PDB file of C-alpha atoms in Angstrom:
ATOM      1  CA  UNK A   1     188.449  94.071  92.549  1.00  0.00           C
ATOM      2  CA  UNK A   2     192.136  93.940  91.911  1.00  0.00           C
ATOM      3  CA  UNK A   3     194.250  94.776  94.951  1.00  0.00           C
ATOM      4  CA  UNK A   4     196.057  97.525  93.048  1.00  0.00           C
ATOM      5  CA  UNK A   5     193.162  99.360  91.519  1.00  0.00           C
ATOM      6  CA  UNK A   6     191.162 100.879  94.387  1.00  0.00           C
ATOM      7  CA  UNK A   7     188.978 100.451  97.454  1.00  0.00           C
ATOM      8  CA  UNK A   8     185.571 101.236  95.940  1.00  0.00           C
ATOM      9  CA  UNK A   9     183.212  99.328  98.264  1.00  0.00           C
ATOM     10  CA  UNK A  10     185.113  99.835 101.448  1.00  0.00           C
ATOM     11  CA  UNK A  11     185.946 103.430 100.527  1.00  0.00           C
ATOM     12  CA  UNK A  12     182.362 104.302  99.819  1.00  0.00           C
ATOM     13  CA  UNK A  13     181.224 102.798 103.095  1.00  0.00           C
ATOM     14  CA  UNK A  14     183.837 104.626 105.122  1.00  0.00           C
ATOM     15  CA  UNK A  15     183.149 107.976 103.349  1.00  0.00           C
ATOM     16  CA  UNK A  16     179.423 107.558 104.047  1.00  0.00           C
ATOM     17  CA  UNK A  17     180.234 106.893 107.712  1.00  0.00           C
ATOM     18  CA  UNK A  18     182.603 109.867 107.816  1.00  0.00           C
ATOM     19  CA  UNK A  19     179.876 112.103 106.334  1.00  0.00           C
ATOM     20  CA  UNK A  20     177.297 110.939 108.885  1.00  0.00           C
ATOM     21  CA  UNK A  21     179.713 111.473 111.789  1.00  0.00           C
ATOM     22  CA  UNK A  22     180.537 115.032 110.605  1.00  0.00           C
ATOM     23  CA  UNK A  23     176.819 115.687 110.123  1.00  0.00           C
ATOM     24  CA  UNK A  24     176.273 114.713 113.786  1.00  0.00           C
ATOM     25  CA  UNK A  25     178.912 117.310 114.859  1.00  0.00           C
ATOM     26  CA  UNK A  26     176.991 119.995 113.019  1.00  0.00           C
ATOM     27  CA  UNK A  27     173.834 119.063 114.866  1.00  0.00           C
ATOM     28  CA  UNK A  28     175.505 119.674 118.228  1.00  0.00           C
ATOM     29  CA  UNK A  29     177.407 116.546 119.184  1.00  0.00           C
ATOM     30  CA  UNK A  30     181.117 117.110 120.015  1.00  0.00           C
ATOM     31  CA  UNK A  31     182.458 113.750 121.229  1.00  0.00           C
ATOM     32  CA  UNK A  32     185.508 112.551 119.311  1.00  0.00           C
ATOM     33  CA  UNK A  33     184.621 110.122 116.513  1.00  0.00           C
ATOM     34  CA  UNK A  34     186.421 106.763 116.762  1.00  0.00           C
ATOM     35  CA  UNK A  35     186.289 104.869 113.424  1.00  0.00           C
ATOM     36  CA  UNK A  36     185.336 101.266 112.970  1.00  0.00           C
ATOM     37  CA  UNK A  37     187.719  98.750 111.372  1.00  0.00           C
ATOM     38  CA  UNK A  38     187.248  97.773 107.748  1.00  0.00           C
ATOM     39  CA  UNK A  39     188.350  94.353 106.418  1.00  0.00           C
ATOM     40  CA  UNK A  40     189.255  94.302 102.702  1.00  0.00           C
ATOM     41  CA  UNK A  41     186.988  92.071 100.642  1.00  0.00           C
ATOM     42  CA  UNK A  42     189.938  90.726  98.682  1.00  0.00           C
ATOM     43  CA  UNK A  43     193.257  89.280  99.934  1.00  0.00           C
ATOM     44  CA  UNK A  44     195.890  91.993  99.874  1.00  0.00           C
ATOM     45  CA  UNK A  45     199.596  91.327 100.596  1.00  0.00           C
ATOM     46  CA  UNK A  46     201.105  94.585 101.757  1.00  0.00           C
ATOM     47  CA  UNK A  47     204.283  95.942 100.181  1.00  0.00           C
ATOM     48  CA  UNK A  48     205.957  99.263 100.789  1.00  0.00           C
ATOM     49  CA  UNK A  49     205.489 101.617  97.809  1.00  0.00           C
ATOM     50  CA  UNK A  50     208.548 101.645  95.491  1.00  0.00           C
ATOM     51  CA  UNK A  51     211.219 104.338  95.831  1.00  0.00           C
ATOM     52  CA  UNK A  52     210.527 107.658  93.991  1.00  0.00           C
ATOM     53  CA  UNK A  53     213.141 108.496  91.424  1.00  0.00           C
ATOM     54  CA  UNK A  54     211.590 111.663  89.922  1.00  0.00           C
ATOM     55  CA  UNK A  55     212.215 115.338  90.711  1.00  0.00           C
ATOM     56  CA  UNK A  56     210.003 118.066  92.152  1.00  0.00           C
ATOM     57  CA  UNK A  57     209.555 119.642  88.736  1.00  0.00           C
ATOM     58  CA  UNK A  58     208.078 116.400  87.394  1.00  0.00           C
ATOM     59  CA  UNK A  59     206.035 115.435  90.409  1.00  0.00           C
ATOM     60  CA  UNK A  60     202.709 113.879  89.474  1.00  0.00           C
ATOM     61  CA  UNK A  61     199.670 116.153  90.122  1.00  0.00           C
ATOM     62  CA  UNK A  62     196.064 114.986  89.987  1.00  0.00           C
ATOM     63  CA  UNK A  63     194.822 118.180  88.496  1.00  0.00           C
ATOM     64  CA  UNK A  64     192.336 118.931  91.288  1.00  0.00           C
ATOM     65  CA  UNK A  65     191.365 122.703  91.314  1.00  0.00           C
ATOM     66  CA  UNK A  66     188.876 123.394  94.114  1.00  0.00           C
ATOM     67  CA  UNK A  67     186.390 126.329  93.840  1.00  0.00           C
ATOM     68  CA  UNK A  68     187.264 129.406  95.850  1.00  0.00           C
ATOM     69  CA  UNK A  69     184.475 130.262  98.328  1.00  0.00           C
ATOM     70  CA  UNK A  70     186.315 133.019 100.208  1.00  0.00           C
ATOM     71  CA  UNK A  71     184.766 136.450 100.316  1.00  0.00           C
ATOM     72  CA  UNK A  72     187.765 138.233  98.914  1.00  0.00           C
ATOM     73  CA  UNK A  73     187.721 138.529  95.116  1.00  0.00           C
ATOM     74  CA  UNK A  74     191.479 138.458  94.962  1.00  0.00           C
ATOM     75  CA  UNK A  75     191.768 135.198  96.945  1.00  0.00           C
ATOM     76  CA  UNK A  76     192.529 133.206  93.764  1.00  0.00           C
ATOM     77  CA  UNK A  77     195.749 135.260  93.386  1.00  0.00           C
ATOM     78  CA  UNK A  78     196.626 135.360  97.046  1.00  0.00           C
ATOM     79  CA  UNK A  79     196.183 131.594  97.417  1.00  0.00           C
ATOM     80  CA  UNK A  80     197.268 130.019  94.125  1.00  0.00           C
ATOM     81  CA  UNK A  81     196.965 126.234  93.460  1.00  0.00           C
ATOM     82  CA  UNK A  82     200.016 124.371  94.582  1.00  0.00           C
ATOM     83  CA  UNK A  83     201.056 121.466  92.352  1.00  0.00           C
ATOM     84  CA  UNK A  84     204.179 120.013  93.964  1.00  0.00           C
ATOM     85  CA  UNK A  85     205.417 119.275  97.482  1.00  0.00           C
ATOM     86  CA  UNK A  86     207.830 121.780  99.088  1.00  0.00           C
ATOM     87  CA  UNK A  87     211.033 119.958 100.133  1.00  0.00           C
ATOM     88  CA  UNK A  88     213.657 122.051 101.923  1.00  0.00           C
ATOM     89  CA  UNK A  89     217.403 121.460 102.759  1.00  0.00           C
ATOM     90  CA  UNK A  90     217.364 117.816 101.442  1.00  0.00           C
ATOM     91  CA  UNK A  91     215.323 116.921 104.504  1.00  0.00           C
ATOM     92  CA  UNK A  92     213.531 114.124 102.672  1.00  0.00           C
ATOM     93  CA  UNK A  93     216.500 112.654 100.830  1.00  0.00           C
ATOM     94  CA  UNK A  94     216.655 108.898 101.237  1.00  0.00           C
ATOM     95  CA  UNK A  95     212.981 108.495 102.249  1.00  0.00           C
ATOM     96  CA  UNK A  96     211.083 109.493  99.104  1.00  0.00           C
ATOM     97  CA  UNK A  97     208.728 106.807  97.763  1.00  0.00           C
ATOM     98  CA  UNK A  98     205.870 106.614  95.213  1.00  0.00           C
ATOM     99  CA  UNK A  99     202.225 106.738  95.980  1.00  0.00           C
ATOM    100  CA  UNK A 100     199.994 103.754  96.709  1.00  0.00           C
ATOM    101  CA  UNK A 101     196.330 103.086  97.449  1.00  0.00           C
ATOM    102  CA  UNK A 102     196.676 103.724 101.184  1.00  0.00           C
ATOM    103  CA  UNK A 103     198.414 107.044 101.011  1.00  0.00           C
ATOM    104  CA  UNK A 104     195.855 108.133  98.460  1.00  0.00           C
ATOM    105  CA  UNK A 105     193.073 107.025 100.828  1.00  0.00           C
ATOM    106  CA  UNK A 106     194.632 109.115 103.595  1.00  0.00           C
ATOM    107  CA  UNK A 107     194.724 112.138 101.302  1.00  0.00           C
ATOM    108  CA  UNK A 108     191.140 111.514 100.170  1.00  0.00           C
ATOM    109  CA  UNK A 109     190.101 111.372 103.804  1.00  0.00           C
ATOM    110  CA  UNK A 110     191.726 114.744 104.449  1.00  0.00           C
ATOM    111  CA  UNK A 111     189.908 116.269 101.458  1.00  0.00           C
ATOM    112  CA  UNK A 112     186.561 114.820 102.556  1.00  0.00           C
ATOM    113  CA  UNK A 113     187.218 116.265 106.025  1.00  0.00           C
ATOM    114  CA  UNK A 114     187.679 119.789 104.641  1.00  0.00           C
ATOM    115  CA  UNK A 115     184.601 119.433 102.500  1.00  0.00           C
ATOM    116  CA  UNK A 116     182.618 118.643 105.663  1.00  0.00           C
ATOM    117  CA  UNK A 117     184.267 121.505 107.635  1.00  0.00           C
ATOM    118  CA  UNK A 118     186.823 119.402 109.448  1.00  0.00           C
ATOM    119  CA  UNK A 119     190.598 119.969 109.455  1.00  0.00           C
ATOM    120  CA  UNK A 120     192.728 119.250 106.329  1.00  0.00           C
ATOM    121  CA  UNK A 121     194.341 116.046 107.591  1.00  0.00           C
ATOM    122  CA  UNK A 122     193.645 112.319 107.305  1.00  0.00           C
ATOM    123  CA  UNK A 123     195.295 109.144 108.544  1.00  0.00           C
ATOM    124  CA  UNK A 124     194.988 105.421 107.851  1.00  0.00           C
ATOM    125  CA  UNK A 125     196.283 102.596 110.049  1.00  0.00           C
ATOM    126  CA  UNK A 126     196.791  99.111 108.563  1.00  0.00           C
ATOM    127  CA  UNK A 127     196.896  95.939 110.662  1.00  0.00           C
ATOM    128  CA  UNK A 128     199.167  93.440 108.988  1.00  0.00           C
ATOM    129  CA  UNK A 129     199.772  89.740 109.653  1.00  0.00           C
ATOM    130  CA  UNK A 130     203.450  89.433 110.785  1.00  0.00           C
ATOM    131  CA  UNK A 131     204.225  86.231 108.887  1.00  0.00           C
ATOM    132  CA  UNK A 132     202.513  87.000 105.538  1.00  0.00           C
ATOM    133  CA  UNK A 133     202.051  90.811 105.574  1.00  0.00           C
ATOM    134  CA  UNK A 134     198.379  90.269 104.650  1.00  0.00           C
ATOM    135  CA  UNK A 135     196.272  93.307 105.310  1.00  0.00           C
ATOM    136  CA  UNK A 136     193.888  92.157 108.025  1.00  0.00           C
ATOM    137  CA  UNK A 137     191.881  95.378 108.439  1.00  0.00           C
ATOM    138  CA  UNK A 138     192.333  99.121 108.462  1.00  0.00           C
ATOM    139  CA  UNK A 139     191.083 102.269 110.193  1.00  0.00           C
ATOM    140  CA  UNK A 140     190.903 105.749 108.848  1.00  0.00           C
ATOM    141  CA  UNK A 141     190.261 109.008 110.677  1.00  0.00           C
ATOM    142  CA  UNK A 142     190.436 112.783 110.234  1.00  0.00           C
ATOM    143  CA  UNK A 143     191.328 115.995 112.105  1.00  0.00           C
ATOM    144  CA  UNK A 144     188.485 116.794 114.559  1.00  0.00           C
ATOM    145  CA  UNK A 145     189.989 119.731 116.473  1.00  0.00           C
ATOM    146  CA  UNK A 146     187.416 122.382 115.669  1.00  0.00           C
ATOM    147  CA  UNK A 147     184.537 119.851 115.549  1.00  0.00           C
ATOM    148  CA  UNK A 148     185.226 118.616 119.047  1.00  0.00           C
ATOM    149  CA  UNK A 149     186.984 121.605 120.646  1.00  0.00           C
ATOM    150  CA  UNK A 150     189.825 119.200 121.337  1.00  0.00           C
ATOM    151  CA  UNK A 151     193.278 120.502 120.318  1.00  0.00           C
ATOM    152  CA  UNK A 152     194.686 116.974 120.538  1.00  0.00           C
ATOM    153  CA  UNK A 153     192.115 115.436 118.135  1.00  0.00           C
ATOM    154  CA  UNK A 154     194.524 115.256 115.208  1.00  0.00           C
ATOM    155  CA  UNK A 155     193.968 112.685 112.457  1.00  0.00           C
ATOM    156  CA  UNK A 156     196.870 110.441 113.549  1.00  0.00           C
ATOM    157  CA  UNK A 157     195.849 110.534 117.219  1.00  0.00           C
ATOM    158  CA  UNK A 158     192.221 109.685 116.335  1.00  0.00           C
ATOM    159  CA  UNK A 159     193.252 106.795 114.088  1.00  0.00           C
ATOM    160  CA  UNK A 160     195.570 105.428 116.884  1.00  0.00           C
ATOM    161  CA  UNK A 161     192.700 105.742 119.381  1.00  0.00           C
ATOM    162  CA  UNK A 162     190.364 103.949 117.027  1.00  0.00           C
ATOM    163  CA  UNK A 163     192.736 101.050 116.360  1.00  0.00           C
ATOM    164  CA  UNK A 164     193.659 100.637 120.055  1.00  0.00           C
ATOM    165  CA  UNK A 165     190.061 100.655 121.182  1.00  0.00           C
ATOM    166  CA  UNK A 166     188.943  98.127 118.475  1.00  0.00           C
ATOM    167  CA  UNK A 167     191.837  95.778 119.205  1.00  0.00           C
ATOM    168  CA  UNK A 168     191.859  96.284 123.010  1.00  0.00           C
ATOM    169  CA  UNK A 169     195.606  96.930 123.114  1.00  0.00           C
ATOM    170  CA  UNK A 170     197.909  99.879 123.579  1.00  0.00           C
ATOM    171  CA  UNK A 171     200.908  98.461 121.723  1.00  0.00           C
ATOM    172  CA  UNK A 172     200.219  98.474 117.985  1.00  0.00           C
ATOM    173  CA  UNK A 173     203.708  97.297 117.135  1.00  0.00           C
ATOM    174  CA  UNK A 174     203.135  93.649 118.243  1.00  0.00           C
ATOM    175  CA  UNK A 175     199.602  92.348 118.643  1.00  0.00           C
ATOM    176  CA  UNK A 176     199.217  88.867 120.064  1.00  0.00           C
ATOM    177  CA  UNK A 177     196.242  86.822 118.939  1.00  0.00           C
ATOM    178  CA  UNK A 178     195.398  85.951 122.542  1.00  0.00           C
ATOM    179  CA  UNK A 179     195.325  89.615 123.586  1.00  0.00           C
ATOM    180  CA  UNK A 180     193.388  91.108 120.705  1.00  0.00           C
ATOM    181  CA  UNK A 181     189.614  91.705 120.819  1.00  0.00           C
ATOM    182  CA  UNK A 182     189.426  91.109 117.045  1.00  0.00           C
ATOM    183  CA  UNK A 183     190.438  87.910 115.253  1.00  0.00           C
ATOM    184  CA  UNK A 184     193.614  87.686 113.269  1.00  0.00           C
ATOM    185  CA  UNK A 185     194.933  84.808 111.069  1.00  0.00           C
ATOM    186  CA  UNK A 186     198.322  84.421 112.712  1.00  0.00           C
ATOM    187  CA  UNK A 187     199.710  84.509 116.229  1.00  0.00           C
ATOM    188  CA  UNK A 188     201.208  87.951 115.727  1.00  0.00           C
ATOM    189  CA  UNK A 189     200.259  91.079 113.856  1.00  0.00           C
ATOM    190  CA  UNK A 190     201.447  94.711 113.773  1.00  0.00           C
ATOM    191  CA  UNK A 191     200.249  98.114 112.521  1.00  0.00           C
ATOM    192  CA  UNK A 192     201.697 100.810 110.322  1.00  0.00           C
ATOM    193  CA  UNK A 193     200.289 104.316 109.735  1.00  0.00           C
ATOM    194  CA  UNK A 194     199.743 106.536 106.671  1.00  0.00           C
ATOM    195  CA  UNK A 195     199.231 110.229 107.081  1.00  0.00           C
ATOM    196  CA  UNK A 196     198.113 112.801 104.475  1.00  0.00           C
ATOM    197  CA  UNK A 197     200.691 115.183 105.808  1.00  0.00           C
ATOM    198  CA  UNK A 198     203.950 115.001 107.807  1.00  0.00           C
ATOM    199  CA  UNK A 199     202.883 114.524 111.450  1.00  0.00           C
ATOM    200  CA  UNK A 200     203.315 117.382 113.942  1.00  0.00           C
ATOM    201  CA  UNK A 201     205.614 116.709 116.941  1.00  0.00           C
ATOM    202  CA  UNK A 202     202.617 115.649 119.070  1.00  0.00           C
ATOM    203  CA  UNK A 203     201.376 113.098 116.547  1.00  0.00           C
ATOM    204  CA  UNK A 204     204.957 111.852 115.871  1.00  0.00           C
ATOM    205  CA  UNK A 205     205.337 111.221 119.612  1.00  0.00           C
ATOM    206  CA  UNK A 206     201.906 109.446 119.685  1.00  0.00           C
ATOM    207  CA  UNK A 207     203.069 107.247 116.770  1.00  0.00           C
ATOM    208  CA  UNK A 208     206.205 106.307 118.744  1.00  0.00           C
ATOM    209  CA  UNK A 209     204.281 105.661 121.952  1.00  0.00           C
ATOM    210  CA  UNK A 210     201.885 103.406 120.025  1.00  0.00           C
ATOM    211  CA  UNK A 211     204.935 101.562 118.661  1.00  0.00           C
ATOM    212  CA  UNK A 212     203.769 101.747 115.118  1.00  0.00           C
ATOM    213  CA  UNK A 213     206.415 100.147 112.912  1.00  0.00           C
ATOM    214  CA  UNK A 214     206.278 102.371 109.816  1.00  0.00           C
ATOM    215  CA  UNK A 215     205.112 105.972 109.112  1.00  0.00           C
ATOM    216  CA  UNK A 216     204.362 107.022 105.568  1.00  0.00           C
ATOM    217  CA  UNK A 217     203.228 110.607 104.784  1.00  0.00           C
ATOM    218  CA  UNK A 218     202.457 112.699 101.685  1.00  0.00           C
ATOM    219  CA  UNK A 219     202.431 116.490 102.106  1.00  0.00           C
ATOM    220  CA  UNK A 220     205.405 117.919 103.967  1.00  0.00           C
ATOM    221  CA  UNK A 221     205.483 120.237 106.981  1.00  0.00           C
ATOM    222  CA  UNK A 222     206.370 123.072 104.545  1.00  0.00           C
ATOM    223  CA  UNK A 223     203.208 122.354 102.465  1.00  0.00           C
ATOM    224  CA  UNK A 224     201.206 122.609 105.701  1.00  0.00           C
ATOM    225  CA  UNK A 225     202.740 125.994 106.548  1.00  0.00           C
ATOM    226  CA  UNK A 226     202.083 127.867 103.262  1.00  0.00           C
ATOM    227  CA  UNK A 227     200.005 131.000 103.271  1.00  0.00           C
ATOM    228  CA  UNK A 228     196.286 130.131 103.526  1.00  0.00           C
ATOM    229  CA  UNK A 229     196.962 126.696 105.102  1.00  0.00           C
ATOM    230  CA  UNK A 230     198.875 128.068 108.095  1.00  0.00           C
ATOM    231  CA  UNK A 231     199.641 124.894 110.032  1.00  0.00           C
ATOM    232  CA  UNK A 232     203.315 125.606 110.860  1.00  0.00           C
ATOM    233  CA  UNK A 233     205.116 123.474 113.425  1.00  0.00           C
ATOM    234  CA  UNK A 234     208.357 125.478 113.134  1.00  0.00           C
ATOM    235  CA  UNK A 235     207.817 127.206 116.439  1.00  0.00           C
ATOM    236  CA  UNK A 236     207.377 123.929 118.218  1.00  0.00           C
ATOM    237  CA  UNK A 237     210.482 122.404 116.622  1.00  0.00           C
ATOM    238  CA  UNK A 238     212.430 125.533 117.610  1.00  0.00           C
ATOM    239  CA  UNK A 239     211.042 125.479 121.155  1.00  0.00           C
ATOM    240  CA  UNK A 240     212.120 121.856 121.704  1.00  0.00           C
ATOM    241  CA  UNK A 241     215.616 122.764 120.605  1.00  0.00           C
ATOM    242  CA  UNK A 242     215.852 125.778 122.899  1.00  0.00           C
ATOM    243  CA  UNK A 243     216.965 125.741 126.610  1.00  0.00           C
ATOM    244  CA  UNK A 244     214.036 126.104 128.987  1.00  0.00           C
ATOM    245  CA  UNK A 245     214.900 129.715 130.190  1.00  0.00           C
ATOM    246  CA  UNK A 246     214.841 130.948 126.601  1.00  0.00           C
ATOM    247  CA  UNK A 247     211.503 129.376 125.470  1.00  0.00           C
ATOM    248  CA  UNK A 248     208.422 131.371 124.581  1.00  0.00           C
ATOM    249  CA  UNK A 249     206.353 129.120 126.858  1.00  0.00           C
ATOM    250  CA  UNK A 250     207.114 129.874 130.459  1.00  0.00           C
ATOM    251  CA  UNK A 251     208.301 126.566 132.011  1.00  0.00           C
ATOM    252  CA  UNK A 252     209.087 126.085 135.664  1.00  0.00           C
ATOM    253  CA  UNK A 253     210.519 122.979 137.370  1.00  0.00           C
ATOM    254  CA  UNK A 254     209.088 122.734 140.943  1.00  0.00           C
ATOM    255  CA  UNK A 255     211.029 120.995 143.702  1.00  0.00           C
ATOM    256  CA  UNK A 256     208.305 119.144 145.556  1.00  0.00           C
ATOM    257  CA  UNK A 257     208.797 116.722 148.439  1.00  0.00           C
ATOM    258  CA  UNK A 258     206.396 114.180 146.971  1.00  0.00           C
ATOM    259  CA  UNK A 259     207.448 114.460 143.355  1.00  0.00           C
ATOM    260  CA  UNK A 260     209.028 110.960 143.320  1.00  0.00           C
ATOM    261  CA  UNK A 261     206.274 109.114 145.247  1.00  0.00           C
ATOM    262  CA  UNK A 262     204.401 107.839 142.158  1.00  0.00           C
ATOM    263  CA  UNK A 263     207.694 106.718 140.526  1.00  0.00           C
ATOM    264  CA  UNK A 264     208.856 104.949 143.700  1.00  0.00           C
ATOM    265  CA  UNK A 265     205.501 103.150 144.009  1.00  0.00           C
ATOM    266  CA  UNK A 266     205.521 102.256 140.351  1.00  0.00           C
ATOM    267  CA  UNK A 267     208.912 100.590 140.317  1.00  0.00           C
ATOM    268  CA  UNK A 268     208.106  98.597 143.480  1.00  0.00           C
ATOM    269  CA  UNK A 269     204.701  97.427 142.290  1.00  0.00           C
ATOM    270  CA  UNK A 270     203.346  94.673 140.036  1.00  0.00           C
ATOM    271  CA  UNK A 271     202.145  96.464 136.916  1.00  0.00           C
ATOM    272  CA  UNK A 272     201.500  96.405 133.183  1.00  0.00           C
ATOM    273  CA  UNK A 273     204.471  98.141 131.596  1.00  0.00           C
ATOM    274  CA  UNK A 274     204.318 100.147 128.419  1.00  0.00           C
TER     275      UNK A 274
END
């Protein structure tokens, strides 16, 4: 299949695996699901999607109208179909790009997750050869918070956990052939991440700690906060910008005599740094 047309075989395999994993949750299992890597059947040289030059009023919409299964008869009016991303205060100026197969795969993963009673978020991590930018393999995962009773099991976190476990590394920004558990064509590779929606502060931090080189997302934080979706991170952003005494979360700094012991041992010991 042409590299620009779709993922058919790999996509079908991963969606089947996703369905089976979610089915297992329904039957009582609640361990987080780490996804397996998928290697494209054809050679794909990765390129960033081109810059987007359109406007919100002309944003492409795929026409998807899901059925309403809520009890309230008026839900169709309360929760209308949204057809364009919400972009506030020029926050996304300078970073707007077009769609590509990978961001669409992340969004399809999010939709499949909702259809199987998971959270409405999906993520895809690509491993790329550093010299050629060839796509070596990819992982995709979904929001598993309610399925696993784990508030940290966001799609981006689960994708990062999956890639790190498969590769046997904690730094996804530079993967040496000699260190990786999976084979790669060149001496060095690196990973980038696609998210169906703008990552929350926790996931953004995880992306930074994993040293992922590029983040691409589709829906904005404002899309995630609309009535009926109700995933607003505004309170967290406000909290982080507020002095500790004025925060909603009660935070105390304790002066303990042994508070520096671990740091002192760390800096005077042989170790693996990260």
